[in-house]
Coordinates of C-alpha atoms in Angstrom, one line a residue:
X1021 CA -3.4 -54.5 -69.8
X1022 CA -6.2 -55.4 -68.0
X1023 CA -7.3 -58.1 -65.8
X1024 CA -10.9 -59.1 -66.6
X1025 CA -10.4 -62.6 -65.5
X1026 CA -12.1 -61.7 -62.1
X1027 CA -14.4 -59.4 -63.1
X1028 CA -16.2 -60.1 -66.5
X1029 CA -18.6 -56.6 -66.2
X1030 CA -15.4 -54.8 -66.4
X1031 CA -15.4 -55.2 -69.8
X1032 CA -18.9 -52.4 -69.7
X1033 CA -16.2 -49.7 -68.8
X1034 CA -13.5 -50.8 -71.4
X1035 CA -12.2 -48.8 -74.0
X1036 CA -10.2 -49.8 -76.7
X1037 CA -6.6 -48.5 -77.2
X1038 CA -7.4 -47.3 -80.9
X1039 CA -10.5 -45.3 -79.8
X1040 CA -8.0 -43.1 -77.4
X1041 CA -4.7 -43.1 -79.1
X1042 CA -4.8 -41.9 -82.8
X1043 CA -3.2 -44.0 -85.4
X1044 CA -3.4 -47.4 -83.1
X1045 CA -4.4 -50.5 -84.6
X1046 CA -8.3 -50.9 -85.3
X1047 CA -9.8 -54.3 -82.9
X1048 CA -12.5 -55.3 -83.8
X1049 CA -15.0 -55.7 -80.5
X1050 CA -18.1 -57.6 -80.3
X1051 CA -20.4 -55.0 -78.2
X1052 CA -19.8 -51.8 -77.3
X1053 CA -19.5 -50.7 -73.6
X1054 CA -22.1 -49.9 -71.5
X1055 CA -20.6 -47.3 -69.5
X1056 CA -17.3 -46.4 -71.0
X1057 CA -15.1 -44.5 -68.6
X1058 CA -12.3 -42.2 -68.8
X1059 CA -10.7 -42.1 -65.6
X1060 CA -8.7 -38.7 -64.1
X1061 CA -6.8 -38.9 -61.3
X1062 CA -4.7 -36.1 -58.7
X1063 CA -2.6 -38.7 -57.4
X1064 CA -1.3 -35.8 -54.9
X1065 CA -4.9 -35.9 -53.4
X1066 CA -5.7 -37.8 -50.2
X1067 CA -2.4 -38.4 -49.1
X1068 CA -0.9 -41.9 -50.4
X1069 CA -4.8 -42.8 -51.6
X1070 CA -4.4 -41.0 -54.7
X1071 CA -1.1 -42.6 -56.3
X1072 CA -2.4 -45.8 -54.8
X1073 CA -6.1 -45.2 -56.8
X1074 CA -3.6 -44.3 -60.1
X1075 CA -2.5 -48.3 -59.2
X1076 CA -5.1 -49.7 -59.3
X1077 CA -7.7 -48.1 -62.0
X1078 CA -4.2 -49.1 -64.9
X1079 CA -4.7 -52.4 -63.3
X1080 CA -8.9 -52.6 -63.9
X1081 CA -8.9 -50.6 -67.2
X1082 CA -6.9 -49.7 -70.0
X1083 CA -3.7 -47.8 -69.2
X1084 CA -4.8 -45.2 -71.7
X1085 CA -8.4 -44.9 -70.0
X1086 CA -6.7 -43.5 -66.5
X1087 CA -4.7 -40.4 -66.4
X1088 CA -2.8 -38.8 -63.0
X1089 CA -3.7 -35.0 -63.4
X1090 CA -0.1 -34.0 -62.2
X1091 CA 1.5 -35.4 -65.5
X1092 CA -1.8 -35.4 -68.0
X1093 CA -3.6 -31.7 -68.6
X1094 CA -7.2 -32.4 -69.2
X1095 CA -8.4 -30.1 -71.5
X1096 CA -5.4 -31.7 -74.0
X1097 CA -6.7 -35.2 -73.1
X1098 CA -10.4 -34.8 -74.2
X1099 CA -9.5 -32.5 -77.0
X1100 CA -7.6 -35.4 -78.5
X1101 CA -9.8 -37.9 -77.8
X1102 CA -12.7 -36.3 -79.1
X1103 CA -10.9 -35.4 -82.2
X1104 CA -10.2 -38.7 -82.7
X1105 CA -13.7 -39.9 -82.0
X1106 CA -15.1 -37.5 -84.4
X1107 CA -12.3 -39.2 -87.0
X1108 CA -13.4 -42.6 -86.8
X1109 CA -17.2 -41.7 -86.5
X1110 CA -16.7 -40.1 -89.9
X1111 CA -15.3 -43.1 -91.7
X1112 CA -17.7 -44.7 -90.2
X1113 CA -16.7 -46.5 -87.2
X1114 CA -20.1 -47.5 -85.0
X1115 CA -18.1 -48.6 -82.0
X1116 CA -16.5 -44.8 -81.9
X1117 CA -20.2 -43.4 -82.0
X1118 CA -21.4 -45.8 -79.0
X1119 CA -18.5 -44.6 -77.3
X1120 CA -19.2 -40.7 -77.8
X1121 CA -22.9 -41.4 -76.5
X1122 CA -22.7 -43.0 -73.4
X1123 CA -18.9 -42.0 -72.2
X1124 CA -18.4 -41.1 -68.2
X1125 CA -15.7 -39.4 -66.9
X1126 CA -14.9 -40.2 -63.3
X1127 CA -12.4 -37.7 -61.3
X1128 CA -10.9 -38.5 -58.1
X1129 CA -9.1 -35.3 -55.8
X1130 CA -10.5 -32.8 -53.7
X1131 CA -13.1 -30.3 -54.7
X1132 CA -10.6 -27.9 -56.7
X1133 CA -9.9 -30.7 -58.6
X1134 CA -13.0 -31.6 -59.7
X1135 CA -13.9 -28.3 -60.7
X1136 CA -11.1 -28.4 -62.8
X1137 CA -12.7 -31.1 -64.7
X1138 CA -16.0 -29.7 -64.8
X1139 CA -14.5 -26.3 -66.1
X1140 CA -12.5 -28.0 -68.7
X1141 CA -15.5 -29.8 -70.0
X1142 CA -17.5 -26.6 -69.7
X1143 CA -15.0 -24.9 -71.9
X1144 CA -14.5 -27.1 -74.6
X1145 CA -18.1 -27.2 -75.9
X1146 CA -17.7 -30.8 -76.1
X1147 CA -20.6 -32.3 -79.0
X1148 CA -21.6 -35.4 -76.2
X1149 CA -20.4 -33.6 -72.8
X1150 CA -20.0 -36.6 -70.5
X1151 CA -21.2 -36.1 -67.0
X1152 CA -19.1 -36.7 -64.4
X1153 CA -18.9 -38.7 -61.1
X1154 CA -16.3 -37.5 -58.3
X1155 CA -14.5 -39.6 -56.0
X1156 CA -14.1 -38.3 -52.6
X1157 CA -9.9 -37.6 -51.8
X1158 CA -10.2 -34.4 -50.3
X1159 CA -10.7 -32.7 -46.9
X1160 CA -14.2 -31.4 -47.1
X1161 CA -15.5 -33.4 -50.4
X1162 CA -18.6 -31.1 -50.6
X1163 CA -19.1 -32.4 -54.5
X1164 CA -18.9 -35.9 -53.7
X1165 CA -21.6 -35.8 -51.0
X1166 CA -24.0 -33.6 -52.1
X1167 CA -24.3 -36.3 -55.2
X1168 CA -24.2 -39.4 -52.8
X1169 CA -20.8 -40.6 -53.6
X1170 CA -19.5 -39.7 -49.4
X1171 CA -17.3 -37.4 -48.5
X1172 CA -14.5 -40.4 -47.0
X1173 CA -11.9 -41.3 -49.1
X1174 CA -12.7 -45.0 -50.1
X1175 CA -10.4 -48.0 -50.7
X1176 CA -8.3 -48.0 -53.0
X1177 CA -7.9 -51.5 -53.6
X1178 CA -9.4 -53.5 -56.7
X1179 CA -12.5 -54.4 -54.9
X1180 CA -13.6 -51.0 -54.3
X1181 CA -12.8 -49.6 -57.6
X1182 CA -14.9 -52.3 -58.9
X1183 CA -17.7 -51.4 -56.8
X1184 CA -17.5 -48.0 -57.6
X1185 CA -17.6 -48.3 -61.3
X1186 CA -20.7 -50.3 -60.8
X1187 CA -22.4 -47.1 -59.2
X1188 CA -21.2 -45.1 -61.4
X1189 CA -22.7 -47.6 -64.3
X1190 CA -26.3 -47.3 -62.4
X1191 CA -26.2 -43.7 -61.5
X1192 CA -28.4 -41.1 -62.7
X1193 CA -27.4 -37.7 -65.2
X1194 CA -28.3 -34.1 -62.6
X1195 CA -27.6 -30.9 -64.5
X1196 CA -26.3 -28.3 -62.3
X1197 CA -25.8 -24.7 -62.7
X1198 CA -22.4 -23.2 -62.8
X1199 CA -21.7 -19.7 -61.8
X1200 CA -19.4 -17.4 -63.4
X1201 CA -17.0 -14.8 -61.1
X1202 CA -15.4 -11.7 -62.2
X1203 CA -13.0 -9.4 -60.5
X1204 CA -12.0 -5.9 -61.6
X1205 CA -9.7 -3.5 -59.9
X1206 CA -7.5 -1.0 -60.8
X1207 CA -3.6 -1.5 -60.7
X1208 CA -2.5 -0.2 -57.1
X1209 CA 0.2 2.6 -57.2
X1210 CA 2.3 0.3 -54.9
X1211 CA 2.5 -3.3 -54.5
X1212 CA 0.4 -6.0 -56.2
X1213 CA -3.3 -6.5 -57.0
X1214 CA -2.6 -10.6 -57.7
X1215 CA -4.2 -13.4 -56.2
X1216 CA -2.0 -14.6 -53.2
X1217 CA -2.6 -18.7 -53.2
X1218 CA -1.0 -21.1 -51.3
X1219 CA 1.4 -21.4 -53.8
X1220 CA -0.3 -21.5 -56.6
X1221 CA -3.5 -20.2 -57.8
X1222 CA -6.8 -21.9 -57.8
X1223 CA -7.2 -23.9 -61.3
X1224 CA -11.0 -22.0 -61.6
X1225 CA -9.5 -18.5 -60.7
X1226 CA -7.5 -16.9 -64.2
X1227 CA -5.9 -13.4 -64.8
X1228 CA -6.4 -11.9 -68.1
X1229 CA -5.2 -8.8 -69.8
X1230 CA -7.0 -5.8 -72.4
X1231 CA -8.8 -7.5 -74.8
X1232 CA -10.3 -4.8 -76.6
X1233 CA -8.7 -1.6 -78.4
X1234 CA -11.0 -0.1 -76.9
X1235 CA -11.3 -0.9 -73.4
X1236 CA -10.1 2.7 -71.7
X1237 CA -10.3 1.7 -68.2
X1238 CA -7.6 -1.6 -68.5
X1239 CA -5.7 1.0 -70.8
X1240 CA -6.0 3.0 -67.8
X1241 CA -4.3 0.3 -65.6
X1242 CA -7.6 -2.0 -64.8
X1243 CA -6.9 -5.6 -63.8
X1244 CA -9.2 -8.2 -64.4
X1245 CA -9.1 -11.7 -62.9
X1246 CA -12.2 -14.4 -63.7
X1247 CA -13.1 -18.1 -63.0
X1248 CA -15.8 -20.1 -61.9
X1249 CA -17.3 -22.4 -59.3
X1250 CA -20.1 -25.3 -58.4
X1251 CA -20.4 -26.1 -55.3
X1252 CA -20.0 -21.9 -53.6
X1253 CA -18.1 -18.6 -53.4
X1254 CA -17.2 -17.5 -49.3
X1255 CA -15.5 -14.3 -48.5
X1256 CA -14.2 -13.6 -45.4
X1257 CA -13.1 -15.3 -41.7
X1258 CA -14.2 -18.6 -43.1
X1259 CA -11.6 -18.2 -46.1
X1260 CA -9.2 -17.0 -44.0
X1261 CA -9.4 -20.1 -41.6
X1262 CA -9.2 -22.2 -45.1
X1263 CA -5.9 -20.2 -46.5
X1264 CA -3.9 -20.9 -43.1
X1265 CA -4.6 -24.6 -43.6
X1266 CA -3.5 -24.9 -47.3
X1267 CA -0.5 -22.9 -46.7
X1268 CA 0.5 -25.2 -44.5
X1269 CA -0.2 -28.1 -46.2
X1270 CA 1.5 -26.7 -48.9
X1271 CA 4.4 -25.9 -47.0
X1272 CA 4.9 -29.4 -45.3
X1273 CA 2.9 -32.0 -47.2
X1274 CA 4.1 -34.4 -45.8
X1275 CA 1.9 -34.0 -42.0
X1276 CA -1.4 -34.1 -44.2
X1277 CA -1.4 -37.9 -45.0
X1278 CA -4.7 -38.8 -43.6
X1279 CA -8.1 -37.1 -43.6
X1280 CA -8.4 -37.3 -39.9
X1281 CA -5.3 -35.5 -39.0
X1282 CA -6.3 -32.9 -41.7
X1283 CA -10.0 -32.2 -40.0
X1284 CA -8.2 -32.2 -36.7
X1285 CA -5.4 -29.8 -38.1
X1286 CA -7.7 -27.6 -40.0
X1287 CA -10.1 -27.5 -36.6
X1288 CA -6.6 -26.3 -34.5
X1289 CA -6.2 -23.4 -37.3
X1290 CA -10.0 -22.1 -36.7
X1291 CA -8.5 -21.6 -33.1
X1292 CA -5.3 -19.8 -33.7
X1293 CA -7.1 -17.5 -36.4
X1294 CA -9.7 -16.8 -33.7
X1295 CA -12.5 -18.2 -35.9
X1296 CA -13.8 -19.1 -32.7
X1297 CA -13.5 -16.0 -30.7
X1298 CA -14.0 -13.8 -33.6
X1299 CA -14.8 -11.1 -31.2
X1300 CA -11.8 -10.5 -29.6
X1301 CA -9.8 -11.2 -32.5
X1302 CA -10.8 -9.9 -35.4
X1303 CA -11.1 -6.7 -36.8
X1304 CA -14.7 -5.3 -36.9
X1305 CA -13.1 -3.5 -40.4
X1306 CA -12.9 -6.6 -42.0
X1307 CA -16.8 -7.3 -41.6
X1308 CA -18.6 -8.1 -44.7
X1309 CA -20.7 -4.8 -44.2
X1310 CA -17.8 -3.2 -43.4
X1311 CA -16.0 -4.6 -46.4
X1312 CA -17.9 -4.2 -49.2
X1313 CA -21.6 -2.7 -50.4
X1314 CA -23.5 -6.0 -51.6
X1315 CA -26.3 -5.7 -54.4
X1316 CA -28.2 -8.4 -55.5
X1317 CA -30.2 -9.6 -58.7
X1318 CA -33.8 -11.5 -57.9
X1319 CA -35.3 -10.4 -61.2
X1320 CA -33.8 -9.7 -64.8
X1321 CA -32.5 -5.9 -64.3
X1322 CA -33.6 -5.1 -60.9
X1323 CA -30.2 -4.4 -58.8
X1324 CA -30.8 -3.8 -54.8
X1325 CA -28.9 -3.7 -52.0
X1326 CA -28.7 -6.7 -49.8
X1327 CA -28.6 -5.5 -45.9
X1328 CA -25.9 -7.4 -44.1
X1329 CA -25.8 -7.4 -40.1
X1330 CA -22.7 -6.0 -38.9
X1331 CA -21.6 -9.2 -36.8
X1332 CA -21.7 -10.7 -40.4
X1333 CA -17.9 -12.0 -40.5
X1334 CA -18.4 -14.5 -43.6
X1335 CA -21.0 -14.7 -46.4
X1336 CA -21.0 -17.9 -48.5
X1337 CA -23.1 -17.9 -51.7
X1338 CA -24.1 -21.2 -52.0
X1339 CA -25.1 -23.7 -55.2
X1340 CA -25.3 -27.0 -53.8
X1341 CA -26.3 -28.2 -50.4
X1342 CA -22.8 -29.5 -49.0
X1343 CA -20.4 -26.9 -47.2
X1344 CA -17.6 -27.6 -45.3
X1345 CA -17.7 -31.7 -45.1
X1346 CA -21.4 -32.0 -45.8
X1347 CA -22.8 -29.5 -43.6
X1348 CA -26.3 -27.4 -44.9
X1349 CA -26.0 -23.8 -43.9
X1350 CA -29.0 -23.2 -46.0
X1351 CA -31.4 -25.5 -44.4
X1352 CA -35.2 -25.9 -45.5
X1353 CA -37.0 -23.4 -44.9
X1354 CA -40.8 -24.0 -43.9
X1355 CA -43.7 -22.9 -46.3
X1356 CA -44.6 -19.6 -44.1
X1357 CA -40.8 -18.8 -44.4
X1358 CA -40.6 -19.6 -48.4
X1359 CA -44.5 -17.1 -48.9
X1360 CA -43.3 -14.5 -46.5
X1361 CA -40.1 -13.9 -47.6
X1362 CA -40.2 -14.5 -51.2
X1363 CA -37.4 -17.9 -50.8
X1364 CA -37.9 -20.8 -53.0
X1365 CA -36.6 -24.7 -51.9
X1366 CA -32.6 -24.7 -52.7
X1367 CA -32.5 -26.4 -56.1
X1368 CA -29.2 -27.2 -58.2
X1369 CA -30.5 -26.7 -61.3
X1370 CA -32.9 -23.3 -60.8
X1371 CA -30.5 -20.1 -61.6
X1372 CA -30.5 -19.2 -58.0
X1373 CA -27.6 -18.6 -55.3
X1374 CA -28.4 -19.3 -51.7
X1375 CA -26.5 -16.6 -49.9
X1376 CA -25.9 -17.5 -46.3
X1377 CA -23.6 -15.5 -43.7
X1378 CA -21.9 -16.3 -40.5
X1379 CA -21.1 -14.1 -37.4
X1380 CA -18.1 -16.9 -36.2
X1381 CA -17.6 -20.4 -35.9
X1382 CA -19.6 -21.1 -32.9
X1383 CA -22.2 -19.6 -35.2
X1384 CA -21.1 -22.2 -37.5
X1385 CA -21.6 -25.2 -35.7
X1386 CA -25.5 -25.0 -35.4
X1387 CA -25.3 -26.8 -38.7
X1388 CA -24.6 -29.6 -36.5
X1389 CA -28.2 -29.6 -35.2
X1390 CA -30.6 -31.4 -36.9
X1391 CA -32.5 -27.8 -37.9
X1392 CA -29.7 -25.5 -37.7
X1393 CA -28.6 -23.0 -40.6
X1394 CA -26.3 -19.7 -40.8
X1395 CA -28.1 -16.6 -41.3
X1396 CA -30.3 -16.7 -44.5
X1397 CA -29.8 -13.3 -46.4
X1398 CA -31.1 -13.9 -50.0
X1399 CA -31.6 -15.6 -52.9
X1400 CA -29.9 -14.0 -55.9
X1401 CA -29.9 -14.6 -60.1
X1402 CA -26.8 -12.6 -59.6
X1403 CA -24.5 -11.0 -57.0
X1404 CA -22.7 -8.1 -56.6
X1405 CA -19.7 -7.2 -53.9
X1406 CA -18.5 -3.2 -54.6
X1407 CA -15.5 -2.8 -52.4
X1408 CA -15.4 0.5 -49.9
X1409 CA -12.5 2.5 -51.1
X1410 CA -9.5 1.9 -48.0
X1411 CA -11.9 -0.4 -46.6
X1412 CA -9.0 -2.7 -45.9
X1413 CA -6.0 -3.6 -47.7
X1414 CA -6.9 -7.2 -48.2
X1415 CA -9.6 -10.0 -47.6
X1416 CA -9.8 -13.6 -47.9
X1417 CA -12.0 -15.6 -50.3
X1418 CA -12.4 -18.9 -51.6
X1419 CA -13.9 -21.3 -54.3
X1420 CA -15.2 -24.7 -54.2
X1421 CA -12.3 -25.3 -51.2
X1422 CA -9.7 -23.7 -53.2
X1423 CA -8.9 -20.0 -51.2
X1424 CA -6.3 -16.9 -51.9
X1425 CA -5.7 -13.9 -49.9
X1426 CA -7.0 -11.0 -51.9
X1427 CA -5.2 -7.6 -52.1
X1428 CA -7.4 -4.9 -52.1
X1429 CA -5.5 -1.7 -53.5
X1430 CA -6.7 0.7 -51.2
X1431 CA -6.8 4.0 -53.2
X1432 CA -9.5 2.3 -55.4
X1433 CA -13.3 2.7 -55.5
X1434 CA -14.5 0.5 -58.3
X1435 CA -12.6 -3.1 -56.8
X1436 CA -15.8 -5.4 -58.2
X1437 CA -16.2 -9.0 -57.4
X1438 CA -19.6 -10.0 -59.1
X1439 CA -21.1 -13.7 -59.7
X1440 CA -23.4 -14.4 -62.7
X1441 CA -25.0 -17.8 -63.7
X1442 CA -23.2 -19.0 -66.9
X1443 CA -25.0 -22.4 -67.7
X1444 CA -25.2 -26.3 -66.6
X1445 CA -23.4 -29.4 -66.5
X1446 CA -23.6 -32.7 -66.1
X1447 CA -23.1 -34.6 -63.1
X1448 CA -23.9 -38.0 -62.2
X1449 CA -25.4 -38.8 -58.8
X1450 CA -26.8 -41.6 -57.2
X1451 CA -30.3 -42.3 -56.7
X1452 CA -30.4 -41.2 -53.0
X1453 CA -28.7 -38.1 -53.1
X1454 CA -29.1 -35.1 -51.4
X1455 CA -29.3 -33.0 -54.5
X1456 CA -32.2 -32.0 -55.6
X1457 CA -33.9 -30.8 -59.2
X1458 CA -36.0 -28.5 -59.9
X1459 CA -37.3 -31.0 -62.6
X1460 CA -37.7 -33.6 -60.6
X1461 CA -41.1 -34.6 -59.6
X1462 CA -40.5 -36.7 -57.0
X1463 CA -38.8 -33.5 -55.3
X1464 CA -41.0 -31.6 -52.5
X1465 CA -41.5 -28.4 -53.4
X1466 CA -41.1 -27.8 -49.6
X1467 CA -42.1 -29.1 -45.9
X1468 CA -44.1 -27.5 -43.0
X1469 CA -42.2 -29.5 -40.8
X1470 CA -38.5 -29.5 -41.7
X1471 CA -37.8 -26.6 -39.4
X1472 CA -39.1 -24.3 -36.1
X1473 CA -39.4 -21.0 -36.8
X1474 CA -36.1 -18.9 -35.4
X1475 CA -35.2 -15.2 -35.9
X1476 CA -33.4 -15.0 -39.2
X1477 CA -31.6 -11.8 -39.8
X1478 CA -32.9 -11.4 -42.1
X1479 CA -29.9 -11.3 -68.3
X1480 CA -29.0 -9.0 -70.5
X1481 CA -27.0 -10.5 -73.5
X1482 CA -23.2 -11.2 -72.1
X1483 CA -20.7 -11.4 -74.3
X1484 CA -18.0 -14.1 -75.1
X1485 CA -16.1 -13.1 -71.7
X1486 CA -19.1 -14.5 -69.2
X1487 CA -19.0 -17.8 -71.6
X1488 CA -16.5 -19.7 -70.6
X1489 CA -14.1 -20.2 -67.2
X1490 CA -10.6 -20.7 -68.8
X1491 CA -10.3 -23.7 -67.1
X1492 CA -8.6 -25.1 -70.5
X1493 CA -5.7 -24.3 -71.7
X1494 CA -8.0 -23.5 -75.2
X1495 CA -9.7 -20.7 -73.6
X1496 CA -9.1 -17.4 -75.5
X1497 CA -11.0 -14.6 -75.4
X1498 CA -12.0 -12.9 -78.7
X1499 CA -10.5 -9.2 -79.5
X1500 CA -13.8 -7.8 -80.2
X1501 CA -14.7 -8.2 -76.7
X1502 CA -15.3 -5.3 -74.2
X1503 CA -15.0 -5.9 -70.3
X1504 CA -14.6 -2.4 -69.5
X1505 CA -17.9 -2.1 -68.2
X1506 CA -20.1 -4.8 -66.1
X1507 CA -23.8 -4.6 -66.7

């Protein structure tokens, strides 16, 4: 039970035990919370940090408030709860109705974990979808920082879950888009077509079969494999540098205990992939020109093709400004840039995907400079990768941190990987985040001065398919549905 006796605002983020477990005995409670949490936890996440968080949020809050994500689905959690809210709401409980209103989820984990969350709560059409404040356990904790939560992993001790629920009780509601990914191929003659993930696949990324009598081209052997992502999509060396690192963590989980040794381990990896000396290394096939034909969507309808320099090796496309630990390979680019080339300041919440590619990692660490940025290729309402038929016989790609090694059947010419927007969420954020909205008018809309000029190189109706990620275990796509064809 918990401990209020040292904190008395703990009681704001208190829920009762009969407002979260059916049937439980009705208490009667004087005021409702202020900023009543539900708490998810990957208690695998950060090393030791996330069991020891698990600790210490049972101790705070109600046991039945805080849930560890390897024992708890999440999508089953806030089903329940929400069925049970609705319940009591109807016979007329005012407490339950507070409740629904101003509920907050917090999750702490990495950045696949929290677009698990943000997934499940996309999926389930909740009435009153809570937003959602992340707690930084990961290796690069994009999410966390672009919201101004940090990307270290905090303390884990009572003190600092008590001063993070007070930010969390102060912070401000940020929609953000969410992006929708679809992948198409047909069934190679030999081998297998499946994601290869360290293990497992990511929780956004889902494999589903025909769902439509008349779907001919699954009938003819078409897989299909779909998901979703916040934070960005990367193809290429970049992924590839990210798959050798959580294979290994996978493998041996026990020489990944502290953040450090995992920036300094995943910085060793770069080297022995030859992220560094891309040159020599990698194969000039495996280019993103090379690769794939890449269209893009600027306007309702209007497909083009996007040029791609040849010493392209990865191309991120890019919702939020945090990549790899907090770094900005977008930039701001200055008002002659934005007229001249048709760009628009990189907003969360405007429908538009910042696509940004890099030649290697040396290219990579101008984002350390106070101006520096990858090579800005587009913005896109929509994006489009057609795969060259034997092209290669695999590639890498990853989303929001979570990557897989993509087979690439290699007597195919319609392998499709495109990226439309699906909708918004709710995030919470503090008030000096990096974020920024569209509808915000305290946001500039840009700045002469951010940056020198440098030599860049330079929807129709969807159906139920682009509606949902399948993050929940509820997902189920509808039979009349047809995904034989993208539009």
């Amino acid at each position: 039970m918990a401990d209020f006796s040292s904190g008395p605002n703990l009681k704001e983020f208190f829920i009762p035990t009969y407002i979260l477990v059916p049937e439980s005995e009705v208490v009667s409670v004087p005021d409702a919370p202020k900023c009543p949490v539900l708490v998810f936890i990957n208690s695998k996440s950060g090393g030791q940090l996330g069991g020891e968080l698990l600790v210490t949020y049972h101790s705070v809050l109600n046991e039945h408030q805080v849930y560890d994500l390897g024992e708890h689905a999440p999508d089953k959690i806030l089903h329940n709860i929400y069925v049970n809210l609705e319940r009591l709401k109807n016979d007329g409980d005012e407490l339950a109705a507070k409740i629904q209103e101003r509920l907050r989820i917090i999750v702490a984990g990495g950045d696949g974990t929290a677009g698990w969350l943000l997934g499940v709560v996309c999926d389930l059409k909740l009435s009153h979808p809570p937003p959602i404040a992340t707690v930084p356990l990961g290796t690069g904790n994009n999410l966390p920082f672009a919201f101004g939560w940090g990307k270290k992993n905090p303390g884990t001790d009572r003190h600092s879950v008590e001063s993070f629920l007070e930010q969390v009780l102060k912070a401000k509601e940020m929609k953000i888009d969410n992006w929708h990914i679809l992948m198409r191929m047909r069934t190679p003659k030999e081998g297998s077509c499946d994601p290869i993930a360290p293990l497992e696949l990511p929780h956004s990324l889902h494999a589903f079969e025909r769902v439509s009598l008349n779907d001919e081209l699954n009938m003819e052997g078409y897989h299909t494999f779909r998901g979703g992502f916040w934070n960005y999509f990367s193809m290429g060396m970049d992924a590839q540098v990210s798959y050798a690192f959580h294979s290994e963590r996978k493998l041996h989980p026990e020489k990944f205990k502290n953040q450090l040794v995992n920036q300094s381990t995943y910085a060793k990896l770069g080297c022995t992939q030859g992220w560094f000396c891309a040159s020599l290394f990698h194969p000039s096939s495996r280019n993103i020109a090379q690769l794939a034909k890449v269209k893009i969507m600027k306007r309702q309808g209007q497909w083009q093709d996007l040029h791609i320099p040849h010493s392209i090796r990865s191309i991120l496309c890019l919702n939020l400004p945090s990549f790899s630990g907090g770094l900005n390979p977008w930039g701001t680019p200055n008002r002659r840039k934005l007229r001249d080339r048709d760009l628009t300041p990189p907003f969360v919440d405007d429908g538009l995907l910042e696509v940004v590619g890099f030649r290697d990692a040396w290219h990579g660490l101008v984002l350390l400079a106070p101006k520096g940025h990858g090579t800005r290729l587009a913005q896109a309402r929509r994006i489009r990768f057609e795969f060259h038929k034997g092209g290669a016989d695999h590639t890498y790609m990853r989303i929001d941190g979570e990557p897989w090694k993509q087979p690439l059947p290699v007597d195919d010419d319609t392998v499709v990987v495109e990226i439309s927007h699906l909708g918004q969420v709710n995030m919470l954020a503090t008030h000096d985040c990096r974020s920024k909205s569209v509808y915000d008018p305290s946001t500039p809309t840009s700045n002469e001065d951010e940056e020198e000029e440098s030599n860049d190189e330079e929807d129709s109706v969807r159906g139920e398919e682009w509606r949902k990620f399948g993050a929940a275990d509820t997902f189920k796509i509808p039979d009349e549905v047809d995904i034989s064809h993208l539009s």
